[in-house]
PDB file of C-alpha atoms in Angstrom:
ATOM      1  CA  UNK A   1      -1.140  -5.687  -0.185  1.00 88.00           C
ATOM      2  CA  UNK A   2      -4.679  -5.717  -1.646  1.00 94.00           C
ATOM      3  CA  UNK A   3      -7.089  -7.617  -3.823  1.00 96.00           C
ATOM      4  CA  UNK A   4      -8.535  -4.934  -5.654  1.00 97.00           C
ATOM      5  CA  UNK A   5     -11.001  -5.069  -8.952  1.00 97.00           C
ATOM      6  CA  UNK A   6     -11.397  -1.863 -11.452  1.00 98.00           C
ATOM      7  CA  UNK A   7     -14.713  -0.185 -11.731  1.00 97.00           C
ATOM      8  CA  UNK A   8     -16.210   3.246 -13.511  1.00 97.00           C
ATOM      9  CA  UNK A   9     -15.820   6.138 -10.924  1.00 97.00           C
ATOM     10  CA  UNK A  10     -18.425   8.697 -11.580  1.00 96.00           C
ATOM     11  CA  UNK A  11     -15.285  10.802 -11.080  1.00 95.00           C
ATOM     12  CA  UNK A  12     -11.671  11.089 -10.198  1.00 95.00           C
ATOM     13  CA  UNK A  13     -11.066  10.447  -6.607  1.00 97.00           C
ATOM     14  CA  UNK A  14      -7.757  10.160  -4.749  1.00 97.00           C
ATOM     15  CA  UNK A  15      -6.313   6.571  -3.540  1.00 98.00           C
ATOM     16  CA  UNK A  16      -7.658   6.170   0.061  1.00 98.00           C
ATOM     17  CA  UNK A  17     -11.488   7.657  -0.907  1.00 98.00           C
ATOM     18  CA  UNK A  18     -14.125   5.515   0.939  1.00 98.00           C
ATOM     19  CA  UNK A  19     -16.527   4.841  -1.782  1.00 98.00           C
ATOM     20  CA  UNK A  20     -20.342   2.894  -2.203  1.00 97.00           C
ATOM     21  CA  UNK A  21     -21.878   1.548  -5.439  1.00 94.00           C
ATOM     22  CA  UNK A  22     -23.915   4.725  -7.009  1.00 94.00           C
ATOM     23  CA  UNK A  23     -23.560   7.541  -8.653  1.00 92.00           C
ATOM     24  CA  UNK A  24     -23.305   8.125 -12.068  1.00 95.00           C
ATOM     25  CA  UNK A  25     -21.547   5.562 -13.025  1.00 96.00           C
ATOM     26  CA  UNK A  26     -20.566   2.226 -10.777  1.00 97.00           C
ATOM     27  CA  UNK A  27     -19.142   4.166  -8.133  1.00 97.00           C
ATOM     28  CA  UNK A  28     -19.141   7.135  -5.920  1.00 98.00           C
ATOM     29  CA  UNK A  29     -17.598   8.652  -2.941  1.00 98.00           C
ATOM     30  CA  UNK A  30     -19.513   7.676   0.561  1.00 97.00           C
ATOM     31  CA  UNK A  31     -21.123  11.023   1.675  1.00 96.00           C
ATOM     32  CA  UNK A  32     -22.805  10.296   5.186  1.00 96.00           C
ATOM     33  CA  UNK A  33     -21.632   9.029   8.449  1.00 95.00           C
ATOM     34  CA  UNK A  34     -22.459   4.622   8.964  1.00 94.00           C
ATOM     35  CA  UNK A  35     -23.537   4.678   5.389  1.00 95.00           C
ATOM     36  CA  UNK A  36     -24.129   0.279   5.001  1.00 92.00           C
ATOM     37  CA  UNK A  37     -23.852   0.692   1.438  1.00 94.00           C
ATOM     38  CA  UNK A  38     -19.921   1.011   1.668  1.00 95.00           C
ATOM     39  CA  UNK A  39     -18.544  -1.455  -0.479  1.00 93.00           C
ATOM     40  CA  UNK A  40     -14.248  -0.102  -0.271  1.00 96.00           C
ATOM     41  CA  UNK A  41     -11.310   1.893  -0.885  1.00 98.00           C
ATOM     42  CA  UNK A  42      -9.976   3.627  -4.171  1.00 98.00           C
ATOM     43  CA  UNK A  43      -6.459   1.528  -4.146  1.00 97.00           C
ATOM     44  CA  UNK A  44      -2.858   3.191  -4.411  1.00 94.00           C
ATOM     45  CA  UNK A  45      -0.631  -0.210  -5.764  1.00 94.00           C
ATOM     46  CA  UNK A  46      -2.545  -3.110  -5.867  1.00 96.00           C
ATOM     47  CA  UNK A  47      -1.418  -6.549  -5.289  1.00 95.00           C
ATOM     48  CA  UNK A  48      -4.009  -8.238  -7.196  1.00 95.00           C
ATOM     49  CA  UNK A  49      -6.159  -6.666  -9.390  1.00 97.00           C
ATOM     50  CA  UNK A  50      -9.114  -7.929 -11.265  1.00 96.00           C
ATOM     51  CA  UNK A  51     -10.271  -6.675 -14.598  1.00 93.00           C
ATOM     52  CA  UNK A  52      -7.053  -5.519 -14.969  1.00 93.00           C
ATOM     53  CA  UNK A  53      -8.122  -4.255 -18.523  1.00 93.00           C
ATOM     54  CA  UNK A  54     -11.165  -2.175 -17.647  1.00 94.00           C
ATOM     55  CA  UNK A  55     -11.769   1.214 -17.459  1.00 94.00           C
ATOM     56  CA  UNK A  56     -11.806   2.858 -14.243  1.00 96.00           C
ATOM     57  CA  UNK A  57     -10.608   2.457 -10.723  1.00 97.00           C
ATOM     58  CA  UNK A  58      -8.775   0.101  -8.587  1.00 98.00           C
ATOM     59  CA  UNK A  59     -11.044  -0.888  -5.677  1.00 98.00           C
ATOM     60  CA  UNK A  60     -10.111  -2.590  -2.826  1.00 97.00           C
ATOM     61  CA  UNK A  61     -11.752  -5.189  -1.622  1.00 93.00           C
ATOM     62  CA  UNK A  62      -9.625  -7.071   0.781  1.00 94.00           C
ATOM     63  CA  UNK A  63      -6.305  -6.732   2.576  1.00 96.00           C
ATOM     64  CA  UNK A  64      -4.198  -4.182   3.166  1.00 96.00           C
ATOM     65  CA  UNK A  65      -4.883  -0.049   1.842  1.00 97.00           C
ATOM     66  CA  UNK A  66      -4.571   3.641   2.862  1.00 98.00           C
ATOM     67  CA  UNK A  67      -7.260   4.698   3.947  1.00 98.00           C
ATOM     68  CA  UNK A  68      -8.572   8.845   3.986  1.00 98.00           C
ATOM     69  CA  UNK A  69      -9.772   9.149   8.028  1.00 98.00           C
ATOM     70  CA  UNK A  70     -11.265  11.828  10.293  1.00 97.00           C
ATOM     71  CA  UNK A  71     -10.891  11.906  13.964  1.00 96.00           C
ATOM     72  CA  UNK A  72      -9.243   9.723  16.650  1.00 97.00           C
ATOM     73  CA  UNK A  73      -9.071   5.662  15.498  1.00 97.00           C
ATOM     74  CA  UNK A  74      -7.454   2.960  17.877  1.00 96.00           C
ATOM     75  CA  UNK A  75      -5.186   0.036  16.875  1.00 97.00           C
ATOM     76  CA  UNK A  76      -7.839  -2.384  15.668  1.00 96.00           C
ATOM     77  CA  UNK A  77     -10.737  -0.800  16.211  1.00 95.00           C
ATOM     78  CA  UNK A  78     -13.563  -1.428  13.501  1.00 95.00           C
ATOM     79  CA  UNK A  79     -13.864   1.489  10.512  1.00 96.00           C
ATOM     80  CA  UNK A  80     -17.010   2.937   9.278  1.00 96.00           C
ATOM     81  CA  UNK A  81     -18.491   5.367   6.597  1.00 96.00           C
ATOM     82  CA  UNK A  82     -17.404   8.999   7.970  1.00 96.00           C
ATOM     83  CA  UNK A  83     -19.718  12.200   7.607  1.00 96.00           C
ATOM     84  CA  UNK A  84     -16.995  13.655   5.545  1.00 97.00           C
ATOM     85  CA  UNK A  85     -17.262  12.104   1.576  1.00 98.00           C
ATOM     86  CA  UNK A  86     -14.794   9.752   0.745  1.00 98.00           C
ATOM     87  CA  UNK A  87     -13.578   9.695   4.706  1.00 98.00           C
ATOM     88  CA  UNK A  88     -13.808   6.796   7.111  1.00 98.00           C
ATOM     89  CA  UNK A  89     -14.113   7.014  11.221  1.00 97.00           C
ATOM     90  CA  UNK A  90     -14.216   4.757  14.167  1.00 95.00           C
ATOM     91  CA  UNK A  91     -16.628   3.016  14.438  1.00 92.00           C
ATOM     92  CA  UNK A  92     -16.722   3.607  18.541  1.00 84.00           C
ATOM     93  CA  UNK A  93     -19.183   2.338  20.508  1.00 82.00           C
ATOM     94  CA  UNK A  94     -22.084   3.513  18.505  1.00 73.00           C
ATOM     95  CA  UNK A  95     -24.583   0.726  17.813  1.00 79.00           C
ATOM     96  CA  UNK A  96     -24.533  -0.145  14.165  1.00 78.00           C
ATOM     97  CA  UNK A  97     -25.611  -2.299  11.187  1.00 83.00           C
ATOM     98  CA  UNK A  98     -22.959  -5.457  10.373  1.00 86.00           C
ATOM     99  CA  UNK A  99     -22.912  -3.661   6.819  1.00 88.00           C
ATOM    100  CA  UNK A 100     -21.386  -0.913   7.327  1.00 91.00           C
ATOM    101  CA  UNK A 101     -18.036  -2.058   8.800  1.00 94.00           C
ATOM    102  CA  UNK A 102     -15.555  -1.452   5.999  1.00 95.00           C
ATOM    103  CA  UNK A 103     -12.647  -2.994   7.932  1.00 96.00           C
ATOM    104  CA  UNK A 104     -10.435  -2.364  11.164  1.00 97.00           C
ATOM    105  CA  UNK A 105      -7.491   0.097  11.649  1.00 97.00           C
ATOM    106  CA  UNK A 106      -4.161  -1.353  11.503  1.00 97.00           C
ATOM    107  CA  UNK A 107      -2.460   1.607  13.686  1.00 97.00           C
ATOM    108  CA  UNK A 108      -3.497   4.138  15.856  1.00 96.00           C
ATOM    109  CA  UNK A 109      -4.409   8.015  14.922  1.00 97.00           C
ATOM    110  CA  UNK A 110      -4.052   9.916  18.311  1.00 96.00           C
ATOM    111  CA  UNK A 111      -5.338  13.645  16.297  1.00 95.00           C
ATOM    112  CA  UNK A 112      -8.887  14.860  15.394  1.00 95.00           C
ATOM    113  CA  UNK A 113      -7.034  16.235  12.213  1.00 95.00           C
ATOM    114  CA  UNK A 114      -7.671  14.402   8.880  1.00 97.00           C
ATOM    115  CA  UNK A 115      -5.440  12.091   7.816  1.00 97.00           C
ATOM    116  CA  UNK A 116      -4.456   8.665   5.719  1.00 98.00           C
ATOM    117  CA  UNK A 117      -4.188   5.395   7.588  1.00 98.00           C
ATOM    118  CA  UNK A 118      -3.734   1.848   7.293  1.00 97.00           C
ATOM    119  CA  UNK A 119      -6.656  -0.356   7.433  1.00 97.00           C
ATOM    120  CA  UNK A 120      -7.268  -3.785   6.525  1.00 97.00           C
ATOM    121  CA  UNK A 121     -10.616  -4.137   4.058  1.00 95.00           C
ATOM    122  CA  UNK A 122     -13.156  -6.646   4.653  1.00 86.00           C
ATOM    123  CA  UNK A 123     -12.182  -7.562   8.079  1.00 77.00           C
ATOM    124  CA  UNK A 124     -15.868  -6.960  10.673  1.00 76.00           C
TER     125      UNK A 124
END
């Protein structure tokens, strides 16, 4: 489960997008690899959800969320930005600013091949 809150999306993106404050409107999709402005995830089913009554998106901000990722990803390891928009990656051992750690994977993703996992938001 996640906390999420509902913001404008300067257009429709999928649940699991990695997104950043910008854009047109509040929101946009992340477009570059470690980017720190990454602020979370376009939610599927909320637990929580803020400003319920808004117009917009579900964000999460916390907890539990799919998440859209490229490459391999380890059990725990922590999740960045990836160079893909609206993708996250592994954060590796690349040195990197504190602010761009949008959480840490919940399961492992042995494939280089795109794909949706769990990660928990908010957690460096």
């Amino acid at each position: 489960a996640d906390l999420a809150e509902i913001y404008k999306a300067d257009k429709e993106y999928a649940p699991g997008t990695v997104v950043k404050i910008g854009g047109a409107e509040e929101i946009t999709q992340t477009t570059e690899a470690f980017d720190n402005e990454v602020f979370g995830v376009i939610s599927e089913n909320p637990a929580y959800l803020m400003n319920s009554e808004a117009e917009g998106v579900p964000v999460a901000l916390s907890g539990r969320v799919p998440c859209k990722v490229e490459g391999r990803i380890k059990k725990g390891e922590r999740v960045v930005s990836g160079s893909k928009p609206g993708f996250a990656k592994a954060l590796g051992s690349n040195d990197y600013d504190m602010r761009a750690v949008l959480g840490r994977a919940l399961v492992e993703k042995d494939t280089f091949d795109d794909g949706v996992i769990e990660i928990v938001v908010g957690v460096k």
